Amino acid sequence: MEHSDKEHPKYFRIFWILLALTIAEVLVVIPDWIPTSVKFILLIGMACSKAAYVALYFMHLKFEQKTLTAIALTPFIICVFLVFMLLPDLMTDARNAEEAKAETHAVDTSH
Amino acid sequence: MSETAAIDHSADVYEPSLTPDSQGKLGMWLFLISDAMSFGALLAAYGAIRAGAAEWAPPSEVLGINLTAFMTFLLICSSVTMVKALEAIQKGNQSRMCTFLGLTILGGLIFLGLQAYEWTALIKHGLTLNEIPHEGLSGAAISGSKLFGPTFYTITGFHGAHVTGGVIYLIVILIQGMRGTYTADYNHKVEILGLYWHFVDLIWIMVFTFVYLL
């Protein structure tokens, strides 16, 4: 047991990193004083870091050919495109929702 | 002259594989890449629905994060036992591989059990496919889009189906391992299984962040 752990120490190091990041994620969510945009950036950053550690070390992507890494990254690039494609529609929807809410509020207060 | 040229050309036809040790590994990678796009599309759709909704109930109030944080920890542990199983068989230690595969199965089963418990509790609390609970876990009144339930159950259910498939896959490889199929020189199927299991872990990391934490 000890012999193999000395030969492959990375797995446990990665485990502790993943555990620390998971605890940090939960701690970031709890306090109310952290602005939502900051929470958003921190959480996305930590999730991507955790995913990268799993792919690079547990899935051994770091030790494979670089072409395979490039192919493995394509779904994430496509997903980013998908989000950018949806953004204009999302922003319009959000603005409409805010306006509708403001109108309802105005009607409520006029009574 | 032309014959020699033809022979030289045929020698160039064979390109080195991206995964020279196993073609199956390349096959699994391609499957996982297409599967990642499915999950990516689901999460992007979730984001679009949520951003477009007039109001969205706070996930921490509806779902709670303590149990799922533990489930995340459990999947990370099972990923470690999976890499240790592969490491063991690469050194030719079959019994150690079987022990670690057994622990990985146990992790997967506990995860599924906790997910079933979570779903049951949420349904009882009022989160269904067309309703959201009237009050949150803290007792505060909550309101928001009724699409909360369908998006939540679709994404976590799709992931749960992957974990179920993974546990069956693990059991099959464990049975083969117990029969002595795998050795230090023949273990690529264990590595391919590992790729699938780690992918399930990776996807849960994203689901946990997008659905529970944000």
Short mmCIF file of C-alpha atoms in Angstrom, two decimals:
data_model
loop_
_atom_site.label_atom_id
_atom_site.label_comp_id
_atom_site.label_asym_id
_atom_site.label_seq_id
_atom_site.Cartn_x
_atom_site.Cartn_y
_atom_site.Cartn_z
CA MET A 1 0.00 0.00 0.00
CA GLU A 2 2.69 2.44 1.05
CA HIS A 3 4.89 1.35 -1.81
CA SER A 4 2.27 2.11 -4.47
CA ASP A 5 1.29 5.39 -2.79
CA LYS A 6 4.89 6.55 -2.98
CA GLU A 7 5.01 5.63 -6.65
CA HIS A 8 1.71 7.35 -7.49
CA PRO A 9 1.35 10.23 -5.03
CA LYS A 10 -0.50 12.45 -7.51
CA TYR A 11 -3.88 10.74 -7.11
CA PHE A 12 -4.11 11.62 -3.45
CA ARG A 13 -2.80 15.12 -4.07
CA ILE A 14 -5.53 15.59 -6.69
CA PHE A 15 -8.09 14.17 -4.25
CA TRP A 16 -7.17 16.77 -1.61
CA ILE A 17 -7.26 19.58 -4.19
CA LEU A 18 -10.74 18.47 -5.37
CA LEU A 19 -11.96 18.20 -1.78
CA ALA A 20 -10.60 21.65 -0.90
CA LEU A 21 -12.24 23.19 -3.99
CA THR A 22 -15.60 21.52 -3.13
CA ILE A 23 -15.47 22.93 0.41
CA ALA A 24 -14.49 26.35 -0.99
CA GLU A 25 -17.50 26.22 -3.37
CA VAL A 26 -19.90 25.59 -0.51
CA LEU A 27 -18.28 28.35 1.58
CA VAL A 28 -18.60 30.84 -1.29
CA VAL A 29 -22.35 30.19 -1.62
CA ILE A 30 -23.25 30.71 2.06
CA PRO A 31 -22.37 34.40 2.82
CA ASP A 32 -24.84 37.02 1.56
CA TRP A 33 -22.28 39.84 1.40
CA ILE A 34 -20.48 38.38 -1.65
CA PRO A 35 -22.00 39.95 -4.82
CA THR A 36 -23.78 37.49 -7.13
CA SER A 37 -21.49 38.31 -10.06
CA VAL A 38 -18.39 37.56 -7.94
CA LYS A 39 -19.97 34.29 -6.73
CA PHE A 40 -20.75 33.39 -10.34
CA ILE A 41 -17.18 33.94 -11.52
CA LEU A 42 -15.67 32.12 -8.51
CA LEU A 43 -18.00 29.12 -8.80
CA ILE A 44 -17.54 28.72 -12.57
CA GLY A 45 -13.77 29.08 -12.13
CA MET A 46 -13.63 26.45 -9.38
CA ALA A 47 -15.91 24.03 -11.28
CA CYS A 48 -13.76 24.33 -14.42
CA SER A 49 -10.58 23.80 -12.34
CA LYS A 50 -12.07 20.66 -10.74
CA ALA A 51 -13.18 19.33 -14.14
CA ALA A 52 -9.70 20.03 -15.56
CA TYR A 53 -8.00 18.15 -12.68
CA VAL A 54 -10.29 15.12 -13.19
CA ALA A 55 -9.71 15.08 -16.97
CA LEU A 56 -5.96 15.71 -16.85
CA TYR A 57 -4.99 13.36 -14.03
CA PHE A 58 -7.75 10.81 -13.39
CA MET A 59 -8.55 10.42 -17.10
CA HIS A 60 -4.81 10.69 -17.90
CA LEU A 61 -5.42 13.29 -20.60
CA LYS A 62 -2.18 15.02 -19.59
CA PHE A 63 -0.25 11.93 -20.59
CA GLU A 64 -2.07 11.32 -23.89
CA GLN A 65 -1.29 12.86 -27.29
CA LYS A 66 -2.09 16.56 -27.52
CA THR A 67 -4.43 15.98 -30.47
CA LEU A 68 -6.69 13.92 -28.19
CA THR A 69 -6.77 16.81 -25.69
CA ALA A 70 -7.74 19.17 -28.51
CA ILE A 71 -10.56 16.84 -29.59
CA ALA A 72 -11.73 16.42 -25.98
CA LEU A 73 -11.97 20.21 -25.61
CA THR A 74 -14.31 20.64 -28.61
CA PRO A 75 -17.58 20.05 -26.68
CA PHE A 76 -16.67 22.80 -24.21
CA ILE A 77 -15.81 25.23 -27.02
CA ILE A 78 -19.10 24.37 -28.75
CA CYS A 79 -20.98 24.91 -25.47
CA VAL A 80 -19.40 28.36 -25.10
CA PHE A 81 -20.57 29.15 -28.66
CA LEU A 82 -24.03 27.89 -27.72
CA VAL A 83 -24.17 30.26 -24.74
CA PHE A 84 -23.02 33.22 -26.87
CA MET A 85 -25.61 32.31 -29.49
CA LEU A 86 -28.35 32.34 -26.82
CA LEU A 87 -27.13 35.53 -25.07
CA PRO A 88 -29.02 38.11 -27.19
CA ASP A 89 -32.27 36.20 -26.66
CA LEU A 90 -31.60 35.79 -22.93
CA MET A 91 -30.86 39.48 -22.47
CA THR A 92 -34.08 40.45 -24.30
CA ASP A 93 -36.11 37.99 -22.19
CA ALA A 94 -34.56 39.28 -18.97
CA ARG A 95 -35.24 42.91 -19.96
CA ASN A 96 -38.86 42.09 -20.89
CA ALA A 97 -39.32 40.29 -17.56
CA GLU A 98 -37.95 43.29 -15.66
CA GLU A 99 -40.21 45.69 -17.56
CA ALA A 100 -43.24 43.46 -16.94
CA LYS A 101 -42.37 43.33 -13.25
CA ALA A 102 -41.97 47.13 -13.09
CA GLU A 103 -45.36 47.63 -14.82
CA THR A 104 -47.08 45.24 -12.39
CA HIS A 105 -45.48 47.10 -9.49
CA ALA A 106 -46.66 50.44 -10.93
CA VAL A 107 -50.23 49.13 -11.28
CA ASP A 108 -50.14 47.77 -7.72
CA THR A 109 -48.96 51.06 -6.21
CA SER A 110 -51.51 53.13 -8.19
CA HIS A 111 -54.40 51.42 -6.39
CA MET B 1 9.41 1.99 -60.99
CA SER B 2 5.66 2.49 -60.71
CA GLU B 3 5.41 -0.69 -58.56
CA THR B 4 7.95 0.69 -56.08
CA ALA B 5 6.05 3.95 -55.86
CA ALA B 6 2.84 2.06 -55.13
CA ILE B 7 4.49 0.13 -52.29
CA ASP B 8 5.91 3.30 -50.78
CA HIS B 9 2.49 4.94 -50.96
CA SER B 10 0.79 2.02 -49.21
CA ALA B 11 3.28 2.29 -46.36
CA ASP B 12 2.14 5.89 -45.80
CA VAL B 13 -1.52 4.90 -45.48
CA TYR B 14 -1.13 3.71 -41.89
CA GLU B 15 -1.34 6.64 -39.53
CA PRO B 16 -0.46 6.25 -35.86
CA SER B 17 -3.55 6.05 -33.65
CA LEU B 18 -4.33 8.75 -31.11
CA THR B 19 -4.42 5.99 -28.51
CA PRO B 20 -1.84 3.48 -29.79
CA ASP B 21 -2.25 1.19 -26.76
CA SER B 22 -5.97 0.56 -27.37
CA GLN B 23 -8.47 1.42 -30.10
CA GLY B 24 -11.28 0.92 -27.57
CA LYS B 25 -9.93 3.85 -25.57
CA LEU B 26 -10.30 6.14 -28.59
CA GLY B 27 -13.84 4.82 -29.06
CA MET B 28 -14.70 5.62 -25.44
CA TRP B 29 -13.19 9.11 -25.76
CA LEU B 30 -15.33 9.81 -28.83
CA PHE B 31 -18.45 8.56 -27.01
CA LEU B 32 -17.65 10.74 -24.00
CA ILE B 33 -17.12 13.79 -26.21
CA SER B 34 -20.56 13.32 -27.79
CA ASP B 35 -22.07 12.69 -24.34
CA ALA B 36 -20.43 15.88 -23.04
CA MET B 37 -22.24 17.77 -25.81
CA SER B 38 -25.56 16.29 -24.62
CA PHE B 39 -24.90 17.47 -21.08
CA GLY B 40 -23.62 20.81 -22.40
CA ALA B 41 -26.85 21.29 -24.36
CA LEU B 42 -28.94 20.41 -21.28
CA LEU B 43 -27.03 22.86 -19.07
CA ALA B 44 -27.17 25.61 -21.73
CA ALA B 45 -30.93 25.05 -22.07
CA TYR B 46 -31.24 25.23 -18.28
CA GLY B 47 -29.32 28.53 -18.29
CA ALA B 48 -31.50 29.90 -21.10
CA ILE B 49 -34.76 28.93 -19.33
CA ARG B 50 -33.54 30.31 -16.01
CA ALA B 51 -32.26 33.60 -17.44
CA GLY B 52 -35.45 34.05 -19.45
CA ALA B 53 -37.77 33.38 -16.50
CA ALA B 54 -39.38 36.36 -14.79
CA GLU B 55 -38.53 34.84 -11.40
CA TRP B 56 -36.47 31.79 -10.38
CA ALA B 57 -36.63 30.25 -6.89
CA PRO B 58 -33.19 30.25 -5.17
CA PRO B 59 -31.78 26.67 -5.54
CA SER B 60 -30.23 26.79 -2.05
CA GLU B 61 -33.73 27.36 -0.59
CA VAL B 62 -35.46 24.65 -2.66
CA LEU B 63 -32.77 21.97 -2.89
CA GLY B 64 -30.26 22.49 -0.09
CA ILE B 65 -26.57 21.83 -0.69
CA ASN B 66 -25.31 19.84 2.31
CA LEU B 67 -26.42 16.44 1.01
CA THR B 68 -25.27 17.10 -2.55
CA ALA B 69 -21.91 18.42 -1.34
CA PHE B 70 -21.49 15.05 0.39
CA MET B 71 -22.57 13.28 -2.83
CA THR B 72 -19.87 15.26 -4.69
CA PHE B 73 -17.32 14.15 -2.11
CA LEU B 74 -18.50 10.56 -2.57
CA LEU B 75 -18.01 10.65 -6.35
CA ILE B 76 -14.53 12.17 -5.94
CA CYS B 77 -13.66 9.31 -3.52
CA SER B 78 -15.00 6.75 -6.01
CA SER B 79 -12.83 8.30 -8.74
CA VAL B 80 -9.79 7.79 -6.51
CA THR B 81 -10.73 4.13 -5.86
CA MET B 82 -11.15 3.70 -9.63
CA VAL B 83 -7.65 4.98 -10.44
CA LYS B 84 -6.27 2.82 -7.62
CA ALA B 85 -7.99 -0.23 -9.18
CA LEU B 86 -6.31 0.51 -12.52
CA GLU B 87 -2.98 1.12 -10.82
CA ALA B 88 -3.30 -2.24 -9.01
CA ILE B 89 -3.97 -4.29 -12.16
CA GLN B 90 -1.19 -2.50 -14.04
CA LYS B 91 1.08 -3.97 -11.36
CA GLY B 92 -0.60 -7.36 -11.79
CA ASN B 93 -2.41 -7.34 -8.43
CA GLN B 94 -5.84 -8.81 -9.26
CA SER B 95 -7.27 -9.06 -5.74
CA ARG B 96 -6.39 -5.44 -4.99
CA MET B 97 -8.03 -4.37 -8.25
CA CYS B 98 -11.20 -6.27 -7.29
CA THR B 99 -11.24 -4.63 -3.85
CA PHE B 100 -10.97 -1.14 -5.31
CA LEU B 101 -13.57 -1.90 -8.01
CA GLY B 102 -15.87 -3.12 -5.21
CA LEU B 103 -15.33 0.14 -3.30
CA THR B 104 -16.07 2.13 -6.47
CA ILE B 105 -19.34 0.19 -6.92
CA LEU B 106 -20.20 0.88 -3.30
CA GLY B 107 -19.59 4.61 -3.85
CA GLY B 108 -21.83 4.57 -6.92
CA LEU B 109 -24.61 2.69 -5.12
CA ILE B 110 -24.54 5.05 -2.12
CA PHE B 111 -24.67 7.99 -4.54
CA LEU B 112 -27.75 6.51 -6.26
CA GLY B 113 -29.37 5.76 -2.89
CA LEU B 114 -28.82 9.35 -1.75
CA GLN B 115 -30.20 10.68 -5.02
CA ALA B 116 -33.33 8.54 -4.62
CA TYR B 117 -33.66 9.83 -1.03
CA GLU B 118 -33.20 13.44 -2.21
CA TRP B 119 -35.79 13.10 -5.00
CA THR B 120 -38.31 11.49 -2.61
CA ALA B 121 -37.82 14.28 -0.04
CA LEU B 122 -38.14 16.98 -2.72
CA ILE B 123 -41.31 15.47 -4.19
CA LYS B 124 -42.82 15.25 -0.70
CA HIS B 125 -41.81 18.87 -0.11
CA GLY B 126 -43.71 19.91 -3.25
CA LEU B 127 -41.10 20.06 -6.04
CA THR B 128 -42.80 18.21 -8.89
CA LEU B 129 -42.82 18.45 -12.68
CA ASN B 130 -45.40 21.23 -12.63
CA GLU B 131 -45.15 22.78 -9.15
CA ILE B 132 -42.56 24.30 -6.84
CA PRO B 133 -42.79 24.33 -3.03
CA HIS B 134 -44.53 27.34 -1.46
CA GLU B 135 -41.89 27.66 1.22
CA GLY B 136 -38.13 27.08 1.24
CA LEU B 137 -35.99 24.97 3.55
CA SER B 138 -35.56 27.94 5.92
CA GLY B 139 -39.34 28.39 6.06
CA ALA B 140 -39.32 31.58 3.93
CA ALA B 141 -41.99 31.94 1.24
CA ILE B 142 -40.66 31.27 -2.27
CA SER B 143 -42.06 31.74 -5.73
CA GLY B 144 -40.75 31.42 -9.27
CA SER B 145 -41.02 29.65 -12.59
CA LYS B 146 -42.64 26.21 -12.57
CA LEU B 147 -39.91 25.04 -14.94
CA PHE B 148 -37.62 24.62 -11.91
CA GLY B 149 -38.83 21.03 -11.36
CA PRO B 150 -38.65 19.72 -14.95
CA THR B 151 -35.17 21.18 -15.56
CA PHE B 152 -33.88 19.87 -12.22
CA TYR B 153 -35.26 16.33 -12.64
CA THR B 154 -34.16 16.10 -16.30
CA ILE B 155 -30.53 17.08 -15.65
CA THR B 156 -30.02 15.15 -12.40
CA GLY B 157 -32.02 12.19 -13.80
CA PHE B 158 -29.88 12.07 -16.95
CA HIS B 159 -26.78 12.07 -14.77
CA GLY B 160 -28.29 9.45 -12.43
CA ALA B 161 -28.94 7.22 -15.47
CA HIS B 162 -25.24 7.53 -16.33
CA VAL B 163 -24.26 6.54 -12.78
CA THR B 164 -26.63 3.52 -12.97
CA GLY B 165 -25.04 2.50 -16.29
CA GLY B 166 -21.61 3.01 -14.72
CA VAL B 167 -22.41 0.77 -11.75
CA ILE B 168 -23.61 -2.03 -14.10
CA TYR B 169 -20.45 -1.55 -16.22
CA LEU B 170 -18.31 -1.72 -13.03
CA ILE B 171 -20.06 -4.94 -11.90
CA VAL B 172 -19.41 -6.58 -15.30
CA ILE B 173 -15.70 -5.68 -15.20
CA LEU B 174 -15.48 -6.79 -11.54
CA ILE B 175 -16.95 -10.22 -12.41
CA GLN B 176 -14.44 -10.55 -15.27
CA GLY B 177 -11.68 -9.42 -12.90
CA MET B 178 -12.68 -12.04 -10.31
CA ARG B 179 -12.46 -14.70 -13.04
CA GLY B 180 -8.87 -13.60 -13.68
CA THR B 181 -9.47 -12.00 -17.09
CA TYR B 182 -7.22 -9.02 -16.42
CA THR B 183 -3.48 -9.07 -15.90
CA ALA B 184 -0.57 -6.64 -15.84
CA ASP B 185 -0.35 -7.00 -19.65
CA TYR B 186 -4.07 -7.06 -20.44
CA ASN B 187 -6.01 -4.34 -18.65
CA HIS B 188 -7.11 -1.78 -21.23
CA LYS B 189 -10.79 -2.55 -20.54
CA VAL B 190 -10.30 -1.47 -16.92
CA GLU B 191 -8.76 1.77 -18.16
CA ILE B 192 -11.69 2.34 -20.55
CA LEU B 193 -14.14 1.73 -17.68
CA GLY B 194 -12.16 4.28 -15.64
CA LEU B 195 -12.57 6.90 -18.38
CA TYR B 196 -16.35 6.47 -18.25
CA TRP B 197 -16.50 6.60 -14.45
CA HIS B 198 -14.31 9.72 -14.19
CA PHE B 199 -16.46 11.39 -16.85
CA VAL B 200 -19.55 10.76 -14.69
CA ASP B 201 -17.68 12.44 -11.80
CA LEU B 202 -16.63 15.36 -14.04
CA ILE B 203 -20.21 15.93 -15.20
CA TRP B 204 -21.50 15.87 -11.62
CA ILE B 205 -18.99 18.61 -10.74
CA MET B 206 -20.61 20.81 -13.42
CA VAL B 207 -24.18 19.81 -12.47
CA PHE B 208 -23.48 20.53 -8.78
CA THR B 209 -22.25 24.02 -9.64
CA PHE B 210 -24.88 25.00 -12.22
CA VAL B 211 -27.99 23.44 -10.66
CA TYR B 212 -27.30 23.58 -6.91
CA LEU B 213 -24.81 26.35 -6.22
CA LEU B 214 -25.49 29.12 -8.75
#
